Amino acid sequence: MTAKSDGSILYLDGVTVSFDGFRALNSLSLILERGEMRAIIGPNGAGKTTMMDVITGKTRPDSGTVLFNGSIDLTKLDEAATAQLGIGRKFQKPTVFESQTVRDNLELALAGRRGVFASLFHRKTAGEKARIDEILEIVRMTDRQKTLAAYLSHGQKQWLEIGMLLAQEPEVLLVDEPAAGMTDAETEQTGILLREIARTKSVVVVEHDMGFVKGLGVKVTVLHEGSVLSEGSFDHVSADPRVIEVYLGR
Amino acid sequence: MEGAVRRPFLVSGRRPDPWPEPFGIMTNVRLSALRPARAVQLALALVAALCLSLLALASPALAQDEPDDAVLRALVQEFVAAEGNYRDTSAIVDRIAALGHPGGVPVLNTLGAGDLFFRNSDDLVFAGTERGNTLVMADPITGEALGEVAEREATAIRVNNAVRRSIRTALGSLTLLSDDRATRIAAAQTVFASRDANNLALLEQAIEAETDAGVLRVMEQARAAIVVNNADLAAEERIAAVDVLAARGDQAALNYLRLLLTTDDAGLAAAAERGVSRIETAQIFWGVGQNLWFGISLGSVLLLAAVGLAITFGVMGVINMAHGEMVMIGAYTVFVVQDVIRASGNAALLEWSLPIAIPLAFLVTAGIGMGIERGVIRWLYGRPLETLLATFGISLALQQAARSIFGSSNVLVGSPSWMSGSFSIGQLNFNYNRVYILLFAIMVFVALILVLRRTALGLQMRAVTQNRRMASAMGIHTPRVDMFTFGLGSGIAGLAGVALSQIDNVSANLGQAYIVDSFMVVVLGGVGNLWGTFVGAFGLGVTNKFLEPYIGQGDAVIAKIIVLVAIIVFIQWRPRGLFALKGRAIES
Amino acid sequence: MIGSFVLRGLDWRSGLVIVGLLVIGIGVPLSVGSPNSPFYLSTNDTLLYGKYLCYGLLALSIGLIWGYGGILSLGHGAFFALGGYAMGMYLMRAIGTRGVYGNPILPDFMVFLNWGELPWFWNGFDQFWFAAIMIVLVPGALAFLFGWFAFRSRVTGVYLSIITQALTYALYLLFLRNETAVGGNNGFTDFKDILGAPIGAPLTRGWLFGASAIALAIGYWICRSVIFSKYGKVIVAVRDAESRTRFLGYRVDRYKVFLFTLSACMAGVAGALYVPQVGIINPGELSPLKSIEAVVWVAVGGRGTLVGPMLGGVLVNAFKTYFTGGASQPYWVVAILPALALLFLVVTYRSALGWVKVLAGAGIGAAIAAFGLVLADTWAFPPTTMRFFGGILSAESWGWTVAVVAIIAWLVTSRNKYIAGAIFGALLCRLLIDPERTLALAPNWPYFLGALFIAVTLLLPRGIVGTITHGWNAWRARKASIDAQEGKDADLTDPEPAKIELEDAPKEPAAETKSPPPAAALPQASS
């Protein structure tokens, strides 16, 4: 496609979404390079969640371009298709399958064929078992693998969901408020985990916790009223007077 | 529901049509002319009478002295002497016509039918009806019963064709030239229907004398009906008559014109064809109008039945399968009110039974609704599928309760006299009960909008709908709001029941007939939006009625199936209805 | 691959169910005519239990989609009836020349309605194999088409339920017409034989029973296999968090369509086996009530399990037969129900004060009822003037009057412990006060069915089997509902509530009230 989209894993240009006259996204443009980790911050209603909805195909933009891998038009695809392409998403409110065990949750997320009949006649392979064990190890839930997800604490659910993201083996991870409801120690662990992941994947992190964002030490994009207000290093944006105005001025 | 038989109140002692009826064809016109507002009608009648009397003075042809009963009676008595002499009989007929007494009409009709007799013993002239070997006697002028006489004791006054002709002319002049406008119109219509060429001369005479434009038009049409049929007349004249008929535009005119399509005269046939197509176009137009009205009428019923559901389903998110039973209870309330009134012997109050039943039905159903909310639904909040099942159980029990109390057959619910009858505009026919129900539905809808927008309850309801936790945090007692919301929805269903009792059979199954349609309306309109319900109801009603004539022979069932399937497909296109709210809040 | 799929669902418990069904499915027909056999059933009982087994299969098909897929279909009667009609068409053609009109091709009703020739869709139904294919294919195709439309556009929850009801209603209207050529209002009846065997003969009945039992066993086995595959895990995931499943890359609509179609095929088979046993099929089977009734069987048995719906289908119908079957019951038999309800209330209010209140209420209610009875029996109401109100107060409707008065009082006072006690106390008193009276149960069945709907949703949300395996949760579910209605939420007590953006405040009622975490019976947990 265009030169700008070359080499990018996610390319958003002029994306506009409105709900009944309210503009959730206003000509938003954003480029995520392959292997890049990006933090996105912004006040309530800045359009962070809507942006993720657009990328994952949940919401169709009124106008604008959304490209994956520089060529695949994401606006034509639905959630399942984007997920199969390799875009993984973690929700703000941890959503795990509560009536299934931790292990089953990971099994469901595990990369593989998603068809009805494929799953009907699916047989667990040794490789899959090993992969699940590995992820359980990473998210430190090996001892809780038989527990129903409903019995997990809030933080544990967050970790399980990150584990599910890993199991999905996506190319891009969209992570919405991974540290919400976590203790300081857990938050720190989460940060370490994310940076670990970012070594091989592209990651977009939406977060409110400034300390957490600072700790990530990556390029930060500030959204405000549906478009990019400021972009750059954490120190750069936190010094930007417009950002200060938006965060403190109201 | 169109087919339901209405039962007027016989107890009220008012017959729907207290006027004697010389011409059957006039019934509709008269009913329609006299029903809407009695006072206005009376005033108009007075003015008309005044005009007519002035007219009578001005026009010598119509100027008559006050017709004298005694003179007429004397003339009628002369038939006895003339019996057997047709020429004399004709002469008497002509003199009766010249007298211009309206009482002459029944006499001549009786004579023409061969039913005029005189009693041999005293020469009493009477109108006789055979019953076995005896004749039932009636006064030929007033129709008053005079007793019976053996057939052989009476002689019939015989008529031949010449006399019949004089009778026809005489009747025409008595009616076509009558002082009474309505009589003249009726007479002209009769001529139109009979197309009797013998009436032509008289008709033209009447046209000469006529000054009332309305009457003149009908007479011209009658004349045209005769003229187009007369092959002896010039083609131009007949073509002009075709245009008059085409302008009339009803089914009868269409039939006359169709007969001309095969005529030898090319010009005439072409004119007739133009006329036919003109009428047919007009009829399509009127047909569309009539269908539209049927659709709107059905829509108003659907709106009434569905708007309560829109409140409970839309605003509260609660599926109330017992909604139909609230409608049923409302209808039974009307029955109970009428029953109590009848039992109390105060029959005049029956006319007021609906206004009395409306608040009662609202209170009763709202009370039961609140009871259901308190007793069952609140234990199931947030479990919509279970709520659906539990309310279905309530619906079963309520239906059975209605059967236990009122019996399993339909109960008789009467209509007040102001609800019965119909009027027409052009070729559109409107039943009063349908019109009132439409008005009632709109009133209820407007009232509901006002309640939601202008009252504290409405404000709280909207707050709870949008964010229950926030509303609760702000001190709104959410369970109480739910209870009243449910009561309001149920109460409106009760009001729908009052309206439905006037057009449908009242039985325990009444609600069942409407529940699926009501859900369809809400689904179609979009949950949580009253205007959606409004558009959904009328849209569904009109679609239904427009589909009916075009599928098979007006097959209502297929129309209904098509509508149901169409809704299922529509959901595919717009899963949340016509007026769905967009945005994230609604996504979950 | 297939082998592992089929064997996966088997464990000793499900094996027991399957073997048990197979044993009676073969034992009963073999024992026809030998009363000493342990599997002997009278012809009447064969018919009755065979019918229940068909209902069990229908309930199983509903339980599959409702319990595991979260799809509440209020239209499964349609698939049941379509299967039944397909079988009925075969049976009608099998009558041949033995009909009233003796027409070798046209069934009687077509001769009666002056049909010149057989409508196209009747072709082939003279062959059993063709009918057998249609029995599965027609309901399946309709379900596929409907599911494809509905699930692709993400119609879920109550919306879907209402739409399925509309579908059934449309079919009901269609089948009611004479022009549809499926017998109109009367449907099909007067069948003569099936596969050459006379349909009323005890042996045929025995084998039909056997076929029903075997079909139920196979259906159960298929359901187990499906649920225990990875597909089963996905579909439960869809039930619990549909959108999350989608973000994992699963095509939720296809998963649902598959389940819905499978379920419809099972319902079709149930209908097909039902028709030759009862000897009639008419549009009544398509009425919305029938479909919803079947849902209650599932609710009673326990959704989220597979044995539950089967059990529910059999139990509720056996209960119905007993109830509507015939003889009037003395009032004291009926009195067991309010007595149980009262006992239940006492047990559920776990504090001593609660017991006292309920019992005090019951005492007051009983006293009012007794007083009212005396009043109603001694005060003869003038028949004309106050007929209606007299009717309400007459001894016959006393239970109702008390209930209505009690509900109003309840509304006013909100003292529900007293009032709940009073209602049942009054009913109990009314029913016990003249034990000589009898009550014709048949016309009162709708009351009991209605009460069953309410009772099972309020008091036994997991059904019988679910309660046995997972414990009783009605109290917690009720509490959760009340909290949710009052706008209280567990999330409000979150340690860091400030972090929840208001605009993102979860509106999912499912999340708010999914109170008991282990509520959903996962197959693993139950076995």
PDB file of N, CA, C and O in Angstrom, chain B residues 152-191:
ATOM      1  N   ARG B 152    -112.029 -13.877   0.315  1.00  0.00           N
ATOM      2  CA  ARG B 152    -113.171 -13.784  -0.611  1.00  0.00           C
ATOM      3  C   ARG B 152    -114.070 -12.607  -0.280  1.00  0.00           C
ATOM      4  O   ARG B 152    -114.936 -12.255  -1.055  1.00  0.00           O
ATOM      5  N   GLU B 153    -113.880 -11.996   0.851  1.00  0.00           N
ATOM      6  CA  GLU B 153    -114.692 -10.832   1.237  1.00  0.00           C
ATOM      7  C   GLU B 153    -114.107  -9.531   0.698  1.00  0.00           C
ATOM      8  O   GLU B 153    -114.638  -8.463   0.975  1.00  0.00           O
ATOM      9  N   ALA B 154    -112.946  -9.610  -0.004  1.00  0.00           N
ATOM     10  CA  ALA B 154    -112.303  -8.380  -0.463  1.00  0.00           C
ATOM     11  C   ALA B 154    -112.042  -8.481  -1.962  1.00  0.00           C
ATOM     12  O   ALA B 154    -111.958  -9.574  -2.520  1.00  0.00           O
ATOM     13  N   THR B 155    -111.935  -7.315  -2.611  1.00  0.00           N
ATOM     14  CA  THR B 155    -111.670  -7.282  -4.040  1.00  0.00           C
ATOM     15  C   THR B 155    -110.378  -6.526  -4.287  1.00  0.00           C
ATOM     16  O   THR B 155    -110.160  -5.469  -3.689  1.00  0.00           O
ATOM     17  N   ALA B 156    -109.558  -7.083  -5.163  1.00  0.00           N
ATOM     18  CA  ALA B 156    -108.320  -6.398  -5.502  1.00  0.00           C
ATOM     19  C   ALA B 156    -108.587  -5.344  -6.556  1.00  0.00           C
ATOM     20  O   ALA B 156    -109.420  -5.545  -7.440  1.00  0.00           O
ATOM     21  N   ILE B 157    -107.890  -4.202  -6.446  1.00  0.00           N
ATOM     22  CA  ILE B 157    -107.992  -3.199  -7.496  1.00  0.00           C
ATOM     23  C   ILE B 157    -106.967  -3.541  -8.538  1.00  0.00           C
ATOM     24  O   ILE B 157    -105.759  -3.484  -8.285  1.00  0.00           O
ATOM     25  N   ARG B 158    -107.453  -3.942  -9.722  1.00  0.00           N
ATOM     26  CA  ARG B 158    -106.544  -4.490 -10.715  1.00  0.00           C
ATOM     27  C   ARG B 158    -105.859  -3.388 -11.513  1.00  0.00           C
ATOM     28  O   ARG B 158    -106.399  -2.289 -11.657  1.00  0.00           O
ATOM     29  N   VAL B 159    -104.686  -3.697 -12.025  1.00  0.00           N
ATOM     30  CA  VAL B 159    -103.955  -2.734 -12.848  1.00  0.00           C
ATOM     31  C   VAL B 159    -103.469  -3.424 -14.100  1.00  0.00           C
ATOM     32  O   VAL B 159    -103.239  -4.629 -14.095  1.00  0.00           O
ATOM     33  N   ASN B 160    -103.352  -2.674 -15.188  1.00  0.00           N
ATOM     34  CA  ASN B 160    -102.695  -3.217 -16.378  1.00  0.00           C
ATOM     35  C   ASN B 160    -101.441  -2.405 -16.654  1.00  0.00           C
ATOM     36  O   ASN B 160    -101.062  -1.530 -15.870  1.00  0.00           O
ATOM     37  N   ASN B 161    -100.798  -2.659 -17.780  1.00  0.00           N
ATOM     38  CA  ASN B 161     -99.526  -1.998 -18.049  1.00  0.00           C
ATOM     39  C   ASN B 161     -99.683  -0.491 -18.156  1.00  0.00           C
ATOM     40  O   ASN B 161     -98.802   0.259 -17.708  1.00  0.00           O
ATOM     41  N   ALA B 162    -100.758  -0.046 -18.757  1.00  0.00           N
ATOM     42  CA  ALA B 162    -100.967   1.405 -18.891  1.00  0.00           C
ATOM     43  C   ALA B 162    -101.038   2.050 -17.519  1.00  0.00           C
ATOM     44  O   ALA B 162    -100.436   3.099 -17.266  1.00  0.00           O
ATOM     45  N   VAL B 163    -101.790   1.390 -16.628  1.00  0.00           N
ATOM     46  CA  VAL B 163    -101.911   1.948 -15.273  1.00  0.00           C
ATOM     47  C   VAL B 163    -100.540   1.938 -14.599  1.00  0.00           C
ATOM     48  O   VAL B 163    -100.142   2.886 -13.928  1.00  0.00           O
ATOM     49  N   ARG B 164     -99.807   0.799 -14.782  1.00  0.00           N
ATOM     50  CA  ARG B 164     -98.476   0.723 -14.148  1.00  0.00           C
ATOM     51  C   ARG B 164     -97.588   1.871 -14.619  1.00  0.00           C
ATOM     52  O   ARG B 164     -96.815   2.435 -13.856  1.00  0.00           O
ATOM     53  N   ARG B 165     -97.726   2.193 -15.938  1.00  0.00           N
ATOM     54  CA  ARG B 165     -96.921   3.303 -16.451  1.00  0.00           C
ATOM     55  C   ARG B 165     -97.293   4.596 -15.744  1.00  0.00           C
ATOM     56  O   ARG B 165     -96.423   5.360 -15.324  1.00  0.00           O
ATOM     57  N   SER B 166     -98.594   4.846 -15.630  1.00  0.00           N
ATOM     58  CA  SER B 166     -99.007   6.077 -14.939  1.00  0.00           C
ATOM     59  C   SER B 166     -98.494   6.082 -13.510  1.00  0.00           C
ATOM     60  O   SER B 166     -98.065   7.110 -12.976  1.00  0.00           O
ATOM     61  N   ILE B 167     -98.522   4.877 -12.873  1.00  0.00           N
ATOM     62  CA  ILE B 167     -98.071   4.816 -11.482  1.00  0.00           C
ATOM     63  C   ILE B 167     -96.595   5.203 -11.403  1.00  0.00           C
ATOM     64  O   ILE B 167     -96.182   5.990 -10.549  1.00  0.00           O
ATOM     65  N   ARG B 168     -95.811   4.669 -12.359  1.00  0.00           N
ATOM     66  CA  ARG B 168     -94.374   4.958 -12.342  1.00  0.00           C
ATOM     67  C   ARG B 168     -94.141   6.454 -12.486  1.00  0.00           C
ATOM     68  O   ARG B 168     -93.384   7.063 -11.751  1.00  0.00           O
ATOM     69  N   THR B 169     -94.851   7.054 -13.484  1.00  0.00           N
ATOM     70  CA  THR B 169     -94.697   8.488 -13.694  1.00  0.00           C
ATOM     71  C   THR B 169     -95.128   9.252 -12.455  1.00  0.00           C
ATOM     72  O   THR B 169     -94.458  10.185 -12.004  1.00  0.00           O
ATOM     73  N   ALA B 170     -96.235   8.829 -11.922  1.00  0.00           N
ATOM     74  CA  ALA B 170     -96.759   9.530 -10.747  1.00  0.00           C
ATOM     75  C   ALA B 170     -95.783   9.443  -9.586  1.00  0.00           C
ATOM     76  O   ALA B 170     -95.497  10.429  -8.907  1.00  0.00           O
ATOM     77  N   LEU B 171     -95.237   8.233  -9.408  1.00  0.00           N
ATOM     78  CA  LEU B 171     -94.278   8.057  -8.315  1.00  0.00           C
ATOM     79  C   LEU B 171     -93.056   8.935  -8.542  1.00  0.00           C
ATOM     80  O   LEU B 171     -92.549   9.591  -7.638  1.00  0.00           O
ATOM     81  N   GLY B 172     -92.629   8.956  -9.818  1.00  0.00           N
ATOM     82  CA  GLY B 172     -91.478   9.780 -10.142  1.00  0.00           C
ATOM     83  C   GLY B 172     -91.730  11.229  -9.813  1.00  0.00           C
ATOM     84  O   GLY B 172     -90.900  11.889  -9.191  1.00  0.00           O
ATOM     85  N   SER B 173     -92.915  11.707 -10.190  1.00  0.00           N
ATOM     86  CA  SER B 173     -93.179  13.120  -9.940  1.00  0.00           C
ATOM     87  C   SER B 173     -93.386  13.377  -8.457  1.00  0.00           C
ATOM     88  O   SER B 173     -92.988  14.400  -7.940  1.00  0.00           O
ATOM     89  N   LEU B 174     -93.960  12.404  -7.781  1.00  0.00           N
ATOM     90  CA  LEU B 174     -94.152  12.583  -6.335  1.00  0.00           C
ATOM     91  C   LEU B 174     -92.810  12.649  -5.622  1.00  0.00           C
ATOM     92  O   LEU B 174     -92.655  13.330  -4.614  1.00  0.00           O
ATOM     93  N   THR B 175     -91.842  11.870  -6.156  1.00  0.00           N
ATOM     94  CA  THR B 175     -90.565  11.790  -5.450  1.00  0.00           C
ATOM     95  C   THR B 175     -89.522  12.698  -6.077  1.00  0.00           C
ATOM     96  O   THR B 175     -88.884  13.485  -5.397  1.00  0.00           O
ATOM     97  N   LEU B 176     -89.402  12.618  -7.424  1.00  0.00           N
ATOM     98  CA  LEU B 176     -88.394  13.452  -8.079  1.00  0.00           C
ATOM     99  C   LEU B 176     -88.716  14.929  -7.934  1.00  0.00           C
ATOM    100  O   LEU B 176     -87.835  15.770  -7.950  1.00  0.00           O
ATOM    101  N   LEU B 177     -89.981  15.223  -7.834  1.00  0.00           N
ATOM    102  CA  LEU B 177     -90.390  16.623  -7.725  1.00  0.00           C
ATOM    103  C   LEU B 177     -90.806  16.972  -6.316  1.00  0.00           C
ATOM    104  O   LEU B 177     -91.420  18.000  -6.072  1.00  0.00           O
ATOM    105  N   SER B 178     -90.476  16.060  -5.399  1.00  0.00           N
ATOM    106  CA  SER B 178     -90.910  16.289  -4.022  1.00  0.00           C
ATOM    107  C   SER B 178     -90.252  17.534  -3.437  1.00  0.00           C
ATOM    108  O   SER B 178     -89.223  17.995  -3.924  1.00  0.00           O
ATOM    109  N   ASP B 179     -90.845  18.040  -2.369  1.00  0.00           N
ATOM    110  CA  ASP B 179     -90.258  19.199  -1.689  1.00  0.00           C
ATOM    111  C   ASP B 179     -89.031  18.803  -0.901  1.00  0.00           C
ATOM    112  O   ASP B 179     -88.166  19.623  -0.613  1.00  0.00           O
ATOM    113  N   ASP B 180     -89.020  17.536  -0.529  1.00  0.00           N
ATOM    114  CA  ASP B 180     -87.958  17.096   0.370  1.00  0.00           C
ATOM    115  C   ASP B 180     -86.720  16.722  -0.442  1.00  0.00           C
ATOM    116  O   ASP B 180     -86.771  15.860  -1.323  1.00  0.00           O
ATOM    117  N   ARG B 181     -85.612  17.348  -0.114  1.00  0.00           N
ATOM    118  CA  ARG B 181     -84.363  17.161  -0.865  1.00  0.00           C
ATOM    119  C   ARG B 181     -83.928  15.689  -0.824  1.00  0.00           C
ATOM    120  O   ARG B 181     -83.573  15.091  -1.839  1.00  0.00           O
ATOM    121  N   ALA B 182     -83.952  15.115   0.370  1.00  0.00           N
ATOM    122  CA  ALA B 182     -83.503  13.730   0.529  1.00  0.00           C
ATOM    123  C   ALA B 182     -84.363  12.799  -0.324  1.00  0.00           C
ATOM    124  O   ALA B 182     -83.852  11.868  -0.955  1.00  0.00           O
ATOM    125  N   THR B 183     -85.675  13.061  -0.373  1.00  0.00           N
ATOM    126  CA  THR B 183     -86.562  12.229  -1.183  1.00  0.00           C
ATOM    127  C   THR B 183     -86.183  12.320  -2.652  1.00  0.00           C
ATOM    128  O   THR B 183     -86.171  11.317  -3.371  1.00  0.00           O
ATOM    129  N   ARG B 184     -85.882  13.529  -3.093  1.00  0.00           N
ATOM    130  CA  ARG B 184     -85.516  13.704  -4.510  1.00  0.00           C
ATOM    131  C   ARG B 184     -84.236  12.938  -4.832  1.00  0.00           C
ATOM    132  O   ARG B 184     -84.151  12.267  -5.853  1.00  0.00           O
ATOM    133  N   ILE B 185     -83.239  13.055  -3.912  1.00  0.00           N
ATOM    134  CA  ILE B 185     -81.979  12.344  -4.175  1.00  0.00           C
ATOM    135  C   ILE B 185     -82.232  10.846  -4.226  1.00  0.00           C
ATOM    136  O   ILE B 185     -81.771  10.151  -5.137  1.00  0.00           O
ATOM    137  N   ALA B 186     -83.025  10.380  -3.273  1.00  0.00           N
ATOM    138  CA  ALA B 186     -83.305   8.946  -3.222  1.00  0.00           C
ATOM    139  C   ALA B 186     -83.998   8.497  -4.491  1.00  0.00           C
ATOM    140  O   ALA B 186     -83.668   7.448  -5.070  1.00  0.00           O
ATOM    141  N   ALA B 187     -84.929   9.318  -4.947  1.00  0.00           N
ATOM    142  CA  ALA B 187     -85.678   8.961  -6.156  1.00  0.00           C
ATOM    143  C   ALA B 187     -84.735   8.908  -7.343  1.00  0.00           C
ATOM    144  O   ALA B 187     -84.785   7.974  -8.162  1.00  0.00           O
ATOM    145  N   ALA B 188     -83.853   9.895  -7.427  1.00  0.00           N
ATOM    146  CA  ALA B 188     -82.913   9.919  -8.542  1.00  0.00           C
ATOM    147  C   ALA B 188     -82.013   8.685  -8.495  1.00  0.00           C
ATOM    148  O   ALA B 188     -81.721   8.075  -9.529  1.00  0.00           O
ATOM    149  N   GLN B 189     -81.611   8.310  -7.304  1.00  0.00           N
ATOM    150  CA  GLN B 189     -80.778   7.114  -7.173  1.00  0.00           C
ATOM    151  C   GLN B 189     -81.532   5.875  -7.623  1.00  0.00           C
ATOM    152  O   GLN B 189     -80.957   4.986  -8.254  1.00  0.00           O
ATOM    153  N   THR B 190     -82.840   5.830  -7.282  1.00  0.00           N
ATOM    154  CA  THR B 190     -83.628   4.680  -7.700  1.00  0.00           C
ATOM    155  C   THR B 190     -83.693   4.612  -9.217  1.00  0.00           C
ATOM    156  O   THR B 190     -83.546   3.541  -9.814  1.00  0.00           O
ATOM    157  N   VAL B 191     -83.893   5.770  -9.830  1.00  0.00           N
ATOM    158  CA  VAL B 191     -83.940   5.798 -11.282  1.00  0.00           C
ATOM    159  C   VAL B 191     -82.600   5.345 -11.841  1.00  0.00           C
ATOM    160  O   VAL B 191     -82.529   4.565 -12.794  1.00  0.00           O
TER     161      VAL B 191
END
